[in-house]
Structure formats: structure tokens, C-alpha cells
Amino acid sequence: MPGLDGFALLRALREDARTRDVPVILISARAGEQARVDGMRAGADDYLVKPFTARELLACVDGHVRLAEARAEAQHALRAGERRLRTIIEQLPTGVGVTDLQGRWLLANGLMERYVPKGVPSRTPERISRWQAWDANGNTLAPPDWPSARALRGQTVKGFHHM
């Protein structure tokens, strides 16, 4: 390919959102483990060394097309599940939000976004002073004992309130 080698073409494909997920099989005369590792690290989905048979190429392409179709189906199912979950939590009469361990929103309904638009309970120093949490008896909880912190650690938590 004049002016563009396989790695540069691969880099361009991966940088473009329209082609980022297109399966790419590098075909090269460079044999050996290091050549294959270099190709895979560059973002190739597979690496074939010349010479190869038409049957081998067809099997490789067929496998990657099937894998791409399965990924697309999984992404579609994931998006549909997220839409269902969002529809459900939007119907709840209370604010609902899910964060990562750093306190960044992963999911929130409209009520939660309206009342807490910029931050959620987290253990980051600049946010801790703005929040309090209480146990069922009205006792103040330390940030590591907040129900949200416990939930992020994988514990089951029922009916809690932060303010």
C-alpha cells in the first residue's frame, strides 16, 4: 500500500468511530510470535501469515463476522435492558442513583438529578462535608458506614437516607 502501512491503516480505522468496531485481520509475510503480538497489540482482531489457504482465510473471516454479530446483539440487548431499567426507576417516587466507587453517576432518575445535580455521597474530601447519613435509630454514620458506601462494597442495603 503506497504511503500507508498496515499498522497505520489499522490505527486510522480504530480512531474513527464509524470503523472502530470493524473486525480487522492483518495479513503479512512477517511470521513469528513477535509479529503476531505486534499486530494484536496494534488492535488487529487476528493475524494471518502468508502463505495461507483460501479455506483458512474464509474460516478466519467467518469467525470474526460471527463474533462481530454476537457483540452487536449483546450491545443491543444491553441497551434495551438499560432502557427498561431507566423506565422503571423514572417511575419511582424517590430519587434513585447509582455511582461508581469515585462517586461519579452511572445511572440516576430525574428526581435524583434534580435534587443532587452535581455530586453524590462519596468519600472524596471535598464532598464528604456536604453529606450526612443516619442509621435506623437516628445515629450519625461515619462515611465508610454510609449505606451507599456499603452498597458500593457489594453489601445488601435497604431503605437508607442521605442528606
C-alpha positions as a Markdown table, in Angstrom:
| # | Residue | x | y | z |
|---|---|---|---|---|
| 1 | Met | 0.0 | 0.0 | 0.0 |
| 2 | Pro | 1.7 | 3.1 | -1.1 |
| 3 | Gly | 2.1 | 5.8 | 1.6 |
| 4 | Leu | 0.3 | 3.7 | 4.3 |
| 5 | Asp | 1.4 | 0.5 | 6.0 |
| 6 | Gly | -1.0 | -2.0 | 7.7 |
| 7 | Phe | -0.3 | -0.6 | 11.1 |
| 8 | Ala | -1.1 | 3.0 | 10.1 |
| 9 | Leu | -4.3 | 1.8 | 8.3 |
| 10 | Leu | -5.3 | -0.1 | 11.4 |
| 11 | Arg | -4.6 | 2.9 | 13.6 |
| 12 | Ala | -6.8 | 5.1 | 11.4 |
| 13 | Leu | -9.6 | 2.5 | 11.4 |
| 14 | Arg | -9.6 | 2.3 | 15.2 |
| 15 | Glu | -9.5 | 6.1 | 15.7 |
| 16 | Asp | -12.6 | 6.6 | 13.5 |
| 17 | Ala | -15.9 | 6.0 | 15.4 |
| 18 | Arg | -17.5 | 4.7 | 12.2 |
| 19 | Thr | -15.0 | 1.9 | 11.7 |
| 20 | Arg | -13.7 | 1.3 | 15.3 |
| 21 | Asp | -15.6 | -2.0 | 15.7 |
| 22 | Val | -15.0 | -3.4 | 12.2 |
| 23 | Pro | -13.1 | -6.7 | 12.6 |
| 24 | Val | -9.5 | -6.4 | 11.1 |
| 25 | Ile | -7.4 | -9.3 | 10.1 |
| 26 | Leu | -3.8 | -8.3 | 9.4 |
| 27 | Ile | -2.2 | -10.3 | 6.6 |
| 28 | Ser | 1.6 | -10.3 | 6.5 |
| 29 | Ala | 4.7 | -12.1 | 5.3 |
| 30 | Arg | 6.2 | -11.4 | 8.8 |
| 31 | Ala | 6.0 | -14.7 | 10.6 |
| 32 | Gly | 6.7 | -15.5 | 14.2 |
| 33 | Glu | 5.3 | -14.8 | 17.6 |
| 34 | Gln | 6.6 | -11.2 | 17.9 |
| 35 | Ala | 5.0 | -10.2 | 14.6 |
| 36 | Arg | 1.6 | -11.7 | 15.7 |
| 37 | Val | 2.0 | -9.9 | 19.1 |
| 38 | Asp | 2.8 | -6.6 | 17.4 |
| 39 | Gly | -0.3 | -7.0 | 15.2 |
| 40 | Met | -2.6 | -7.8 | 18.1 |
| 41 | Arg | -1.2 | -5.0 | 20.3 |
| 42 | Ala | -1.9 | -2.6 | 17.4 |
| 43 | Gly | -5.5 | -3.5 | 17.5 |
| 44 | Ala | -5.9 | -6.3 | 15.0 |
| 45 | Asp | -8.5 | -8.9 | 15.7 |
| 46 | Asp | -6.4 | -11.6 | 14.1 |
| 47 | Tyr | -3.1 | -12.1 | 12.2 |
| 48 | Leu | -2.6 | -14.4 | 9.2 |
| 49 | Val | 0.9 | -15.1 | 7.9 |
| 50 | Lys | 1.4 | -15.6 | 4.1 |
| 51 | Pro | 1.1 | -18.1 | 2.6 |
| 52 | Phe | -2.3 | -19.3 | 3.8 |
| 53 | Thr | -5.1 | -21.2 | 2.1 |
| 54 | Ala | -8.4 | -19.7 | 0.9 |
| 55 | Arg | -10.1 | -22.1 | 3.3 |
| 56 | Glu | -8.1 | -20.7 | 6.2 |
| 57 | Leu | -8.9 | -17.1 | 5.3 |
| 58 | Leu | -12.6 | -17.8 | 4.8 |
| 59 | Ala | -12.7 | -19.6 | 8.2 |
| 60 | Cys | -11.0 | -16.7 | 9.9 |
| 61 | Val | -13.3 | -14.1 | 8.3 |
| 62 | Asp | -16.4 | -16.2 | 9.0 |
| 63 | Gly | -15.4 | -16.5 | 12.7 |
| 64 | His | -14.8 | -12.8 | 13.1 |
| 65 | Val | -18.0 | -11.8 | 11.3 |
| 66 | Arg | -19.9 | -14.2 | 13.6 |
| 67 | Leu | -18.2 | -12.7 | 16.7 |
| 68 | Ala | -19.0 | -9.1 | 15.5 |
| 69 | Glu | -22.6 | -10.1 | 15.1 |
| 70 | Ala | -22.7 | -11.6 | 18.6 |
| 71 | Arg | -21.2 | -8.5 | 20.0 |
| 72 | Ala | -23.7 | -6.3 | 18.2 |
| 73 | Glu | -26.6 | -8.4 | 19.5 |
| 74 | Ala | -25.1 | -8.3 | 23.1 |
| 75 | Gln | -24.8 | -4.5 | 22.8 |
| 76 | His | -28.4 | -4.2 | 21.6 |
| 77 | Ala | -29.6 | -6.4 | 24.5 |
| 78 | Leu | -27.6 | -4.3 | 27.0 |
| 79 | Arg | -29.0 | -1.1 | 25.7 |
| 80 | Ala | -32.6 | -2.5 | 25.8 |
| 81 | Gly | -32.0 | -3.6 | 29.4 |
| 82 | Glu | -30.7 | -0.2 | 30.3 |
| 83 | Arg | -33.7 | 1.5 | 28.7 |
| 84 | Arg | -36.0 | -0.8 | 30.7 |
| 85 | Leu | -34.2 | -0.1 | 34.0 |
| 86 | Arg | -34.3 | 3.7 | 33.3 |
| 87 | Thr | -38.0 | 3.4 | 32.6 |
| 88 | Ile | -38.6 | 1.6 | 35.9 |
| 89 | Ile | -36.5 | 4.0 | 38.1 |
| 90 | Glu | -38.1 | 7.0 | 36.5 |
| 91 | Gln | -41.5 | 5.8 | 37.8 |
| 92 | Leu | -40.3 | 5.6 | 41.4 |
| 93 | Pro | -41.5 | 8.3 | 43.8 |
| 94 | Thr | -38.0 | 8.9 | 45.2 |
| 95 | Gly | -34.6 | 9.8 | 43.8 |
| 96 | Val | -32.5 | 6.8 | 42.7 |
| 97 | Gly | -28.9 | 7.0 | 41.7 |
| 98 | Val | -26.1 | 4.5 | 41.1 |
| 99 | Thr | -22.4 | 5.7 | 41.3 |
| 100 | Asp | -19.0 | 4.1 | 40.8 |
| 101 | Leu | -16.5 | 4.0 | 43.7 |
| 102 | Gln | -15.4 | 7.5 | 43.0 |
| 103 | Gly | -18.9 | 8.9 | 43.3 |
| 104 | Arg | -19.5 | 9.5 | 39.6 |
| 105 | Trp | -23.0 | 9.0 | 38.3 |
| 106 | Leu | -23.6 | 5.7 | 36.4 |
| 107 | Leu | -27.4 | 6.0 | 36.5 |
| 108 | Ala | -29.9 | 8.3 | 38.1 |
| 109 | Asn | -33.5 | 9.1 | 37.7 |
| 110 | Gly | -34.9 | 12.6 | 37.1 |
| 111 | Leu | -35.7 | 13.2 | 40.8 |
| 112 | Met | -32.2 | 12.4 | 41.9 |
| 113 | Glu | -30.7 | 14.5 | 39.2 |
| 114 | Arg | -33.0 | 17.5 | 40.1 |
| 115 | Tyr | -32.1 | 17.3 | 43.9 |
| 116 | Val | -28.4 | 16.3 | 43.5 |
| 117 | Pro | -27.3 | 17.5 | 40.1 |
| 118 | Lys | -23.5 | 17.8 | 40.7 |
| 119 | Gly | -22.5 | 15.2 | 43.2 |
| 120 | Val | -23.5 | 12.2 | 45.2 |
| 121 | Pro | -22.3 | 10.8 | 48.6 |
| 122 | Ser | -18.7 | 9.8 | 48.2 |
| 123 | Arg | -15.6 | 9.6 | 50.2 |
| 124 | Thr | -13.8 | 12.4 | 48.3 |
| 125 | Pro | -12.8 | 15.0 | 50.9 |
| 126 | Glu | -14.4 | 17.9 | 49.0 |
| 127 | Arg | -17.8 | 16.1 | 49.1 |
| 128 | Ile | -17.9 | 14.5 | 52.5 |
| 129 | Ser | -18.6 | 17.7 | 54.4 |
| 130 | Arg | -21.8 | 18.3 | 52.3 |
| 131 | Trp | -23.4 | 14.9 | 53.3 |
| 132 | Gln | -24.6 | 13.1 | 56.3 |
| 133 | Ala | -26.2 | 9.7 | 56.8 |
| 134 | Trp | -28.1 | 8.2 | 59.7 |
| 135 | Asp | -28.9 | 4.7 | 60.8 |
| 136 | Ala | -32.4 | 3.4 | 61.6 |
| 137 | Asn | -32.1 | 4.8 | 65.2 |
| 138 | Gly | -31.1 | 8.3 | 64.0 |
| 139 | Asn | -27.4 | 8.0 | 64.9 |
| 140 | Thr | -25.0 | 9.7 | 62.5 |
| 141 | Leu | -22.9 | 7.4 | 60.5 |
| 142 | Ala | -19.2 | 7.8 | 59.5 |
| 143 | Pro | -18.7 | 8.0 | 55.7 |
| 144 | Pro | -17.3 | 4.4 | 55.4 |
| 145 | Asp | -20.5 | 3.2 | 57.1 |
| 146 | Trp | -22.9 | 5.1 | 54.9 |
| 147 | Pro | -25.4 | 2.7 | 53.2 |
| 148 | Ser | -24.2 | 3.9 | 49.8 |
| 149 | Ala | -20.6 | 3.1 | 50.7 |
| 150 | Arg | -21.6 | -0.3 | 51.9 |
| 151 | Ala | -23.7 | -0.9 | 48.7 |
| 152 | Leu | -20.7 | 0.0 | 46.6 |
| 153 | Arg | -18.7 | -2.6 | 48.5 |
| 154 | Gly | -21.3 | -5.2 | 47.5 |
| 155 | Gln | -23.3 | -5.4 | 50.7 |
| 156 | Thr | -27.1 | -5.5 | 50.6 |
| 157 | Val | -28.6 | -2.3 | 51.9 |
| 158 | Lys | -32.3 | -1.5 | 52.5 |
| 159 | Gly | -34.1 | 1.8 | 52.9 |
| 160 | Phe | -31.5 | 4.5 | 53.6 |
| 161 | His | -31.4 | 8.2 | 53.5 |
| 162 | His | -28.5 | 10.7 | 52.9 |
| 163 | Met | -28.7 | 14.4 | 53.3 |
